[in-house]
Amino acid sequence: MVRITLLPRLLSHAPIPTTSRLSATRSLHSSRAVLDTPKPSVALMSKIRSLRPGTPLTLARSALVASSNDLDGALKWIADQAVESGEAKAKKLEGRTANEGLVGVAMLADGTGGVGVRGAMVELSCETDFVARTDEFRDLLESITRSLAFFAEPATSSSSSSSSSSSSPIHITSHTPTSIADVPILPPPSAASAPKPLVEGPLPTISSSIATIVARLGENISLRRAVSVAVEPVLPGSTLHLASTYLHGSKASPSSPSSFQSGTLASLLLLKLPPGGDVEKPALTAFARAIARQVVAVPTTSVRQEVAKEQATEEHSTVLYEQPLITLSSSEKLEFEQGSLVGDVIQKWSRQAGVEGDGLEVVEVRRWEVGGPQEP
């Protein structure tokens, strides 16, 4: 009996194992950390979801926990997570076919307003037509295209007042997706009235914006091709460069329908107008747009016939100046026979306008169709 009563006392005085002490210490520290971490605010979670529509509650809660209920930090945390998730998902999806999408054209200045030329054309690809028709996809395309037009380096001409030859240092510039990956993204005009995030920092880039939308939509989305044209303003009496565009089945931007459009088939033209004559801006814009529409209506690969007649097919020529003009009708202001070639009609328009030299000239042309062949 004595042994039985003494055993508990002996055991009660036994030292606590070292591992147990460590576990107890860790549990104590963990409990204190939990107690020190502020509980996510419901009001802040609601604020995050209003600033970033579509954010899951669990993600908003995690962001507030990670940032100790700091709204700015939580928004930045979510943005960083979206980019990381999108980049990882994009790598997994990059091998999947993406033949759908849209072509967007942003014309911030067409050259007729005295402020030079600022324009861009971009094709953004995705896997399904369903994604291509979403507002989120269109908004991203608009932001990329506008940003490229805004940040494009202006071309310079060594002789802007007297040269009328077809060769010009001013041209449409092609960009690889890699070369413009770090171009900052400007928000579309529709975002001007939206609540502004409180996070101050660098603007998202083209690559990070694409990664974010990949994470949200779960499709292989990529920048397929991009071009820009930028020309500095010139003095009155100098050769004028201008740009024109046309899109088939286009959808204009609700916030700025005149400067951005998107569709499945588009053209971008760079034209040159020597000084002289009495050319009204509305008439010049309308005539240039008719030529841009011609490029969309008839497959076009070049401006002039430079090599041989092999480029012409039995149905039509892919050379713009060798095609019958089908997008403009004869009128009192500009009379021409039905079936006249584009090059001949341009010359006649120039003579009637009193333009010097060779008259109005199409310098370069691009015609893009979603999923179509790319220029070499």
Tab-separated table of C-alpha atoms in Angstrom:
chain	number	residue	atom	x	y	z
A	1	MET	CA	0.000	0.000	0.000
A	2	VAL	CA	2.864	2.338	0.738
A	3	ARG	CA	4.272	1.802	-2.709
A	4	ILE	CA	0.946	2.592	-4.294
A	5	THR	CA	0.594	5.914	-2.495
A	6	LEU	CA	4.201	6.956	-3.066
A	7	LEU	CA	4.167	6.244	-6.818
A	8	PRO	CA	1.923	9.158	-7.785
A	9	ARG	CA	4.021	11.468	-5.632
A	10	LEU	CA	7.200	10.316	-7.314
A	11	LEU	CA	5.637	10.702	-10.712
A	12	SER	CA	4.330	14.160	-9.854
A	13	HIS	CA	7.857	15.345	-9.237
A	14	ALA	CA	9.213	13.863	-12.508
A	15	PRO	CA	10.775	16.482	-14.826
A	16	ILE	CA	8.836	17.522	-17.954
A	17	PRO	CA	10.484	16.208	-21.175
A	18	THR	CA	12.231	18.804	-23.326
A	19	THR	CA	10.000	18.126	-26.369
A	20	SER	CA	6.894	18.802	-24.310
A	21	ARG	CA	8.321	22.092	-23.134
A	22	LEU	CA	9.010	23.163	-26.748
A	23	SER	CA	5.514	22.189	-27.816
A	24	ALA	CA	4.000	24.127	-24.983
A	25	THR	CA	6.140	27.165	-25.802
A	26	ARG	CA	5.146	27.042	-29.476
A	27	SER	CA	1.473	26.706	-28.624
A	28	LEU	CA	1.758	29.704	-26.320
A	29	HIS	CA	3.417	31.822	-29.019
A	30	SER	CA	0.893	30.713	-31.634
A	31	SER	CA	-1.970	31.620	-29.327
A	32	ARG	CA	-0.481	35.049	-28.737
A	33	ALA	CA	0.002	35.559	-32.517
A	34	VAL	CA	-3.628	34.671	-33.174
A	35	LEU	CA	-4.735	37.013	-30.451
A	36	ASP	CA	-2.497	39.812	-31.784
A	37	THR	CA	-3.784	39.459	-35.390
A	38	PRO	CA	-6.743	41.809	-35.888
A	39	LYS	CA	-9.936	40.230	-37.118
A	40	PRO	CA	-10.691	41.080	-40.796
A	41	SER	CA	-13.107	43.970	-40.991
A	42	VAL	CA	-16.373	43.243	-42.783
A	43	ALA	CA	-16.498	46.867	-43.951
A	44	LEU	CA	-13.018	46.600	-45.446
A	45	MET	CA	-13.901	43.327	-47.180
A	46	SER	CA	-16.881	45.068	-48.743
A	47	LYS	CA	-14.649	47.989	-49.773
A	48	ILE	CA	-12.170	45.640	-51.445
A	49	ARG	CA	-14.950	43.932	-53.410
A	50	SER	CA	-16.267	47.310	-54.585
A	51	LEU	CA	-12.800	48.418	-55.720
A	52	ARG	CA	-12.012	45.026	-57.284
A	53	PRO	CA	-15.312	43.525	-58.490
A	54	GLY	CA	-15.343	39.759	-58.498
A	55	THR	CA	-12.918	39.334	-55.603
A	56	PRO	CA	-13.966	36.274	-53.528
A	57	LEU	CA	-14.676	36.855	-49.846
A	58	THR	CA	-12.026	34.336	-48.866
A	59	LEU	CA	-9.396	36.202	-50.875
A	60	ALA	CA	-10.436	39.557	-49.392
A	61	ARG	CA	-10.250	38.066	-45.918
A	62	SER	CA	-6.789	36.577	-46.541
A	63	ALA	CA	-5.552	39.894	-47.918
A	64	LEU	CA	-6.705	41.774	-44.828
A	65	VAL	CA	-5.091	39.193	-42.552
A	66	ALA	CA	-1.815	39.430	-44.469
A	67	SER	CA	-1.878	43.236	-44.342
A	68	SER	CA	-3.200	43.587	-40.753
A	69	ASN	CA	-6.400	45.245	-41.962
A	70	ASP	CA	-4.563	47.815	-44.084
A	71	LEU	CA	-6.682	48.520	-47.182
A	72	ASP	CA	-3.805	49.728	-49.363
A	73	GLY	CA	-1.687	46.745	-48.426
A	74	ALA	CA	-4.563	44.336	-48.966
A	75	LEU	CA	-5.230	45.644	-52.479
A	76	LYS	CA	-1.549	45.399	-53.359
A	77	TRP	CA	-1.415	41.873	-51.933
A	78	ILE	CA	-4.362	40.814	-54.096
A	79	ALA	CA	-2.802	42.392	-57.196
A	80	ASP	CA	0.507	40.633	-56.573
A	81	GLN	CA	-1.268	37.317	-56.012
A	82	ALA	CA	-3.231	37.754	-59.250
A	83	VAL	CA	-0.076	38.400	-61.272
A	84	GLU	CA	1.767	35.438	-59.742
A	85	SER	CA	-1.206	33.152	-60.251
A	86	GLY	CA	-1.711	34.394	-63.806
A	87	GLU	CA	1.926	33.907	-64.770
A	88	ALA	CA	1.907	30.366	-63.410
A	89	LYS	CA	-1.360	29.556	-65.146
A	90	ALA	CA	-0.209	31.185	-68.398
A	91	LYS	CA	2.809	28.880	-68.509
A	92	LYS	CA	0.527	25.877	-68.152
A	93	LEU	CA	-1.839	27.112	-70.861
A	94	GLU	CA	0.621	28.576	-73.369
A	95	GLY	CA	0.639	25.410	-75.482
A	96	ARG	CA	-3.131	25.460	-76.011
A	97	THR	CA	-4.521	26.735	-79.317
A	98	ALA	CA	-5.829	30.316	-79.235
A	99	ASN	CA	-7.328	31.167	-82.637
A	100	GLU	CA	-10.148	33.395	-81.381
A	101	GLY	CA	-9.886	36.983	-80.236
A	102	LEU	CA	-10.246	40.544	-81.470
A	103	VAL	CA	-8.334	43.221	-83.339
A	104	GLY	CA	-8.404	46.643	-81.725
A	105	VAL	CA	-7.523	49.995	-83.291
A	106	ALA	CA	-6.903	53.145	-81.271
A	107	MET	CA	-6.568	56.413	-83.184
A	108	LEU	CA	-5.794	59.136	-80.665
A	109	ALA	CA	-4.859	61.578	-83.443
A	110	ASP	CA	-5.214	60.916	-87.174
A	111	GLY	CA	-3.002	63.757	-88.401
A	112	THR	CA	-5.725	66.139	-89.547
A	113	GLY	CA	-5.995	68.054	-86.279
A	114	GLY	CA	-2.570	69.696	-86.281
A	115	VAL	CA	-1.204	67.540	-83.440
A	116	GLY	CA	0.463	64.801	-85.462
A	117	VAL	CA	-0.463	61.130	-85.617
A	118	ARG	CA	-0.952	58.736	-82.709
A	119	GLY	CA	-2.396	55.322	-83.461
A	120	ALA	CA	-1.986	51.597	-82.854
A	121	MET	CA	-3.467	48.271	-83.928
A	122	VAL	CA	-3.308	45.184	-81.703
A	123	GLU	CA	-4.547	41.599	-81.995
A	124	LEU	CA	-5.314	39.875	-78.690
A	125	SER	CA	-5.885	36.115	-78.892
A	126	CYS	CA	-7.903	33.726	-76.726
A	127	GLU	CA	-9.228	30.181	-76.960
A	128	THR	CA	-12.980	30.724	-77.276
A	129	ASP	CA	-15.336	33.232	-78.843
A	130	PHE	CA	-17.171	33.372	-75.510
A	131	VAL	CA	-14.166	34.999	-73.813
A	132	ALA	CA	-13.550	37.286	-76.811
A	133	ARG	CA	-17.052	38.739	-76.363
A	134	THR	CA	-16.665	39.545	-72.673
A	135	ASP	CA	-16.331	43.159	-71.559
A	136	GLU	CA	-13.238	42.271	-69.543
A	137	PHE	CA	-11.431	41.013	-72.653
A	138	ARG	CA	-12.468	44.057	-74.702
A	139	ASP	CA	-11.429	46.443	-71.924
A	140	LEU	CA	-7.991	44.845	-71.753
A	141	LEU	CA	-7.606	45.109	-75.530
A	142	GLU	CA	-8.625	48.772	-75.414
A	143	SER	CA	-6.161	49.542	-72.617
A	144	ILE	CA	-3.281	47.824	-74.423
A	145	THR	CA	-4.023	49.492	-77.756
A	146	ARG	CA	-4.464	52.966	-76.307
A	147	SER	CA	-1.312	52.634	-74.235
A	148	LEU	CA	0.743	51.511	-77.217
A	149	ALA	CA	-0.525	54.474	-79.256
A	150	PHE	CA	0.227	56.873	-76.396
A	151	PHE	CA	3.752	55.643	-75.649
A	152	ALA	CA	4.862	54.973	-79.248
A	153	GLU	CA	8.058	56.739	-80.270
A	154	PRO	CA	7.355	59.347	-82.984
A	155	ALA	CA	8.998	58.810	-86.336
A	156	THR	CA	11.048	61.669	-87.774
A	157	SER	CA	11.321	62.690	-91.395
A	158	SER	CA	14.479	64.255	-92.762
A	159	SER	CA	12.495	66.154	-95.342
A	160	SER	CA	8.917	66.864	-94.415
A	161	SER	CA	8.201	69.678	-96.846
A	162	SER	CA	9.402	68.729	-100.295
A	163	SER	CA	9.764	64.964	-100.634
A	164	SER	CA	6.979	63.230	-102.545
A	165	SER	CA	8.634	59.926	-103.361
A	166	SER	CA	7.195	56.660	-102.170
A	167	SER	CA	10.142	56.042	-99.837
A	168	SER	CA	9.712	57.729	-96.472
A	169	PRO	CA	11.356	57.250	-93.095
A	170	ILE	CA	7.929	57.582	-91.516
A	171	HIS	CA	6.217	54.202	-91.413
A	172	ILE	CA	4.045	51.825	-89.417
A	173	THR	CA	6.200	50.203	-86.742
A	174	SER	CA	5.824	46.525	-85.841
A	175	HIS	CA	6.342	45.326	-82.272
A	176	THR	CA	6.980	41.850	-80.908
A	177	PRO	CA	5.039	40.873	-77.768
A	178	THR	CA	8.331	40.708	-75.846
A	179	SER	CA	9.457	44.187	-76.875
A	180	ILE	CA	6.329	45.862	-75.446
A	181	ALA	CA	5.717	43.567	-72.465
A	182	ASP	CA	6.784	46.281	-69.999
A	183	VAL	CA	4.797	49.139	-71.546
A	184	PRO	CA	2.614	50.690	-68.796
A	185	ILE	CA	-1.116	50.183	-69.131
A	186	LEU	CA	-3.337	53.254	-69.068
A	187	PRO	CA	-6.896	52.659	-67.814
A	188	PRO	CA	-9.644	53.086	-70.423
A	189	PRO	CA	-11.702	56.309	-70.319
A	190	SER	CA	-14.618	54.296	-68.886
A	191	ALA	CA	-12.581	53.853	-65.689
A	192	ALA	CA	-12.547	57.604	-65.028
A	193	SER	CA	-15.847	57.477	-63.125
A	194	ALA	CA	-15.075	54.192	-61.355
A	195	PRO	CA	-13.823	54.100	-57.747
A	196	LYS	CA	-10.070	54.592	-57.717
A	197	PRO	CA	-7.862	52.163	-55.802
A	198	LEU	CA	-6.026	53.745	-52.919
A	199	VAL	CA	-2.762	51.972	-53.691
A	200	GLU	CA	-0.086	54.257	-55.044
A	201	GLY	CA	2.564	52.656	-57.193
A	202	PRO	CA	3.650	51.923	-60.745
A	203	LEU	CA	1.021	51.254	-63.378
A	204	PRO	CA	0.463	47.640	-64.409
A	205	THR	CA	2.235	46.567	-67.584
A	206	ILE	CA	0.965	44.772	-70.662
A	207	SER	CA	2.404	41.455	-69.476
A	208	SER	CA	1.087	41.741	-65.912
A	209	SER	CA	-2.373	42.783	-67.136
A	210	ILE	CA	-2.566	39.765	-69.426
A	211	ALA	CA	-1.406	37.497	-66.571
A	212	THR	CA	-4.156	38.888	-64.338
A	213	ILE	CA	-6.931	38.215	-66.859
A	214	VAL	CA	-5.551	34.709	-67.532
A	215	ALA	CA	-5.850	33.956	-63.811
A	216	ARG	CA	-9.448	35.182	-63.751
A	217	LEU	CA	-10.771	33.683	-67.008
A	218	GLY	CA	-8.669	30.515	-67.127
A	219	GLU	CA	-7.884	30.637	-70.858
A	220	ASN	CA	-4.715	30.984	-72.880
A	221	ILE	CA	-4.755	34.717	-73.672
A	222	SER	CA	-1.815	36.273	-75.481
A	223	LEU	CA	-0.745	39.315	-77.442
A	224	ARG	CA	-0.414	37.993	-81.004
A	225	ARG	CA	0.818	41.069	-82.878
A	226	ALA	CA	0.950	44.843	-82.564
A	227	VAL	CA	1.861	47.888	-84.644
A	228	SER	CA	1.908	51.606	-83.964
A	229	VAL	CA	2.274	54.821	-85.907
A	230	ALA	CA	3.406	58.113	-84.396
A	231	VAL	CA	4.298	61.307	-86.255
A	232	GLU	CA	5.184	64.666	-84.763
A	233	PRO	CA	3.101	67.706	-85.794
A	234	VAL	CA	4.404	69.732	-88.752
A	235	LEU	CA	4.233	73.401	-89.700
A	236	PRO	CA	1.555	74.627	-92.113
A	237	GLY	CA	2.683	74.254	-95.697
A	238	SER	CA	4.613	71.046	-94.989
A	239	THR	CA	3.909	67.533	-96.136
A	240	LEU	CA	1.180	66.068	-93.943
A	241	HIS	CA	1.112	62.462	-92.763
A	242	LEU	CA	-2.206	61.028	-91.695
A	243	ALA	CA	-3.628	57.667	-90.690
A	244	SER	CA	-6.953	56.035	-91.414
A	245	THR	CA	-8.596	52.819	-90.322
A	246	TYR	CA	-11.661	50.680	-90.853
A	247	LEU	CA	-13.024	47.672	-88.956
A	248	HIS	CA	-15.554	45.116	-90.146
A	249	GLY	CA	-18.191	44.169	-87.589
A	250	SER	CA	-16.701	46.681	-85.202
A	251	LYS	CA	-17.795	47.551	-81.708
A	252	ALA	CA	-16.931	51.053	-80.592
A	253	SER	CA	-15.819	51.957	-77.096
A	254	PRO	CA	-18.858	53.317	-75.183
A	255	SER	CA	-16.710	55.950	-73.473
A	256	SER	CA	-14.901	57.157	-76.609
A	257	PRO	CA	-16.410	55.695	-79.792
A	258	SER	CA	-14.361	57.877	-82.141
A	259	SER	CA	-10.908	56.848	-80.904
A	260	PHE	CA	-11.171	53.075	-80.294
A	261	GLN	CA	-12.920	50.227	-82.061
A	262	SER	CA	-12.562	46.467	-82.052
A	263	GLY	CA	-13.612	43.751	-84.472
A	264	THR	CA	-12.473	40.655	-86.335
A	265	LEU	CA	-11.112	42.303	-89.501
A	266	ALA	CA	-9.308	45.646	-89.600
A	267	SER	CA	-7.105	47.859	-91.733
A	268	LEU	CA	-4.609	50.582	-90.860
A	269	LEU	CA	-3.306	52.982	-93.506
A	270	LEU	CA	-0.566	55.583	-93.418
A	271	LEU	CA	-0.977	58.295	-96.050
A	272	LYS	CA	1.051	61.304	-97.161
A	273	LEU	CA	-0.371	64.575	-98.493
A	274	PRO	CA	1.995	67.113	-100.113
A	275	PRO	CA	1.276	70.820	-99.592
A	276	GLY	CA	-0.851	72.914	-101.903
A	277	GLY	CA	-4.441	72.924	-102.972
A	278	ASP	CA	-7.585	73.487	-100.998
A	279	VAL	CA	-8.229	70.292	-99.053
A	280	GLU	CA	-10.997	70.335	-96.469
A	281	LYS	CA	-10.438	68.114	-93.468
A	282	PRO	CA	-13.855	66.335	-93.575
A	283	ALA	CA	-13.397	65.537	-97.266
A	284	LEU	CA	-9.865	64.246	-96.710
A	285	THR	CA	-10.945	62.089	-93.762
A	286	ALA	CA	-13.897	60.628	-95.673
A	287	PHE	CA	-11.796	59.803	-98.748
A	288	ALA	CA	-9.039	58.187	-96.666
A	289	ARG	CA	-11.629	56.114	-94.812
A	290	ALA	CA	-13.051	54.881	-98.125
A	291	ILE	CA	-9.584	53.641	-99.092
A	292	ALA	CA	-9.192	51.953	-95.683
A	293	ARG	CA	-12.559	50.282	-96.221
A	294	GLN	CA	-11.353	49.040	-99.613
A	295	VAL	CA	-8.440	47.283	-97.900
A	296	VAL	CA	-10.884	45.448	-95.633
A	297	ALA	CA	-13.262	44.579	-98.476
A	298	VAL	CA	-10.543	43.168	-100.767
A	299	PRO	CA	-7.552	41.192	-99.404
A	300	THR	CA	-4.575	43.555	-99.741
A	301	THR	CA	-0.899	42.889	-99.099
A	302	SER	CA	0.871	45.905	-100.606
A	303	VAL	CA	0.296	49.389	-101.968
A	304	ARG	CA	1.921	49.220	-105.410
A	305	GLN	CA	2.810	46.634	-108.001
A	306	GLU	CA	6.549	46.331	-107.428
A	307	VAL	CA	7.454	42.790	-108.436
A	308	ALA	CA	5.321	41.253	-111.127
A	309	LYS	CA	1.791	40.324	-112.035
A	310	GLU	CA	2.200	36.992	-110.207
A	311	GLN	CA	0.753	38.646	-107.115
A	312	ALA	CA	-2.579	39.038	-108.849
A	313	THR	CA	-5.046	36.173	-108.683
A	314	GLU	CA	-7.796	35.357	-111.146
A	315	GLU	CA	-10.379	37.069	-108.950
A	316	HIS	CA	-8.553	40.166	-107.753
A	317	SER	CA	-5.195	41.765	-107.173
A	318	THR	CA	-3.729	41.966	-103.677
A	319	VAL	CA	-2.042	45.242	-104.666
A	320	LEU	CA	-4.136	48.203	-103.537
A	321	TYR	CA	-3.471	50.538	-106.472
A	322	GLU	CA	-4.305	47.748	-108.960
A	323	GLN	CA	-7.757	46.986	-107.508
A	324	PRO	CA	-11.062	48.319	-108.866
A	325	LEU	CA	-12.438	50.766	-106.287
A	326	ILE	CA	-15.641	49.306	-104.835
A	327	THR	CA	-16.094	51.355	-101.657
A	328	LEU	CA	-16.730	54.773	-103.192
A	329	SER	CA	-19.279	55.875	-105.776
A	330	SER	CA	-18.834	58.560	-108.397
A	331	SER	CA	-20.370	61.909	-107.434
A	332	GLU	CA	-20.496	65.525	-108.572
A	333	LYS	CA	-17.436	66.334	-106.465
A	334	LEU	CA	-15.465	63.342	-107.727
A	335	GLU	CA	-16.531	61.781	-111.006
A	336	PHE	CA	-14.940	58.552	-112.220
A	337	GLU	CA	-15.998	55.527	-114.230
A	338	GLN	CA	-17.226	52.442	-112.450
A	339	GLY	CA	-14.421	49.916	-112.138
A	340	SER	CA	-11.666	52.532	-112.066
A	341	LEU	CA	-8.529	51.447	-110.253
A	342	VAL	CA	-7.811	52.750	-106.760
A	343	GLY	CA	-4.553	54.376	-107.873
A	344	ASP	CA	-6.278	56.240	-110.709
A	345	VAL	CA	-9.071	57.527	-108.458
A	346	ILE	CA	-6.537	58.763	-105.888
A	347	GLN	CA	-4.700	60.696	-108.615
A	348	LYS	CA	-7.932	62.226	-109.871
A	349	TRP	CA	-8.953	63.256	-106.355
A	350	SER	CA	-5.526	64.881	-105.887
A	351	ARG	CA	-5.759	66.843	-109.143
A	352	GLN	CA	-9.205	68.150	-108.274
A	353	ALA	CA	-7.935	69.208	-104.837
A	354	GLY	CA	-4.937	70.983	-106.398
A	355	VAL	CA	-2.373	68.985	-104.431
A	356	GLU	CA	1.232	69.411	-105.571
A	357	GLY	CA	3.557	66.695	-106.854
A	358	ASP	CA	2.258	63.150	-106.999
A	359	GLY	CA	-0.730	64.061	-104.864
A	360	LEU	CA	-2.182	62.036	-102.041
A	361	GLU	CA	-0.208	58.850	-101.541
A	362	VAL	CA	-0.779	55.679	-99.538
A	363	VAL	CA	2.594	55.019	-97.911
A	364	GLU	CA	1.849	51.760	-96.102
A	365	VAL	CA	-1.058	49.431	-95.423
A	366	ARG	CA	-1.823	46.699	-92.894
A	367	ARG	CA	-4.788	44.335	-93.089
A	368	TRP	CA	-5.394	41.981	-90.171
A	369	GLU	CA	-7.954	39.266	-89.648
A	370	VAL	CA	-8.252	37.403	-86.333
A	371	GLY	CA	-6.113	34.271	-86.557
A	372	GLY	CA	-4.821	35.242	-89.984
A	373	PRO	CA	-1.223	34.979	-91.240
A	374	GLN	CA	1.317	37.376	-89.788
A	375	GLU	CA	3.682	39.578	-91.753
A	376	PRO	CA	7.190	38.161	-92.102
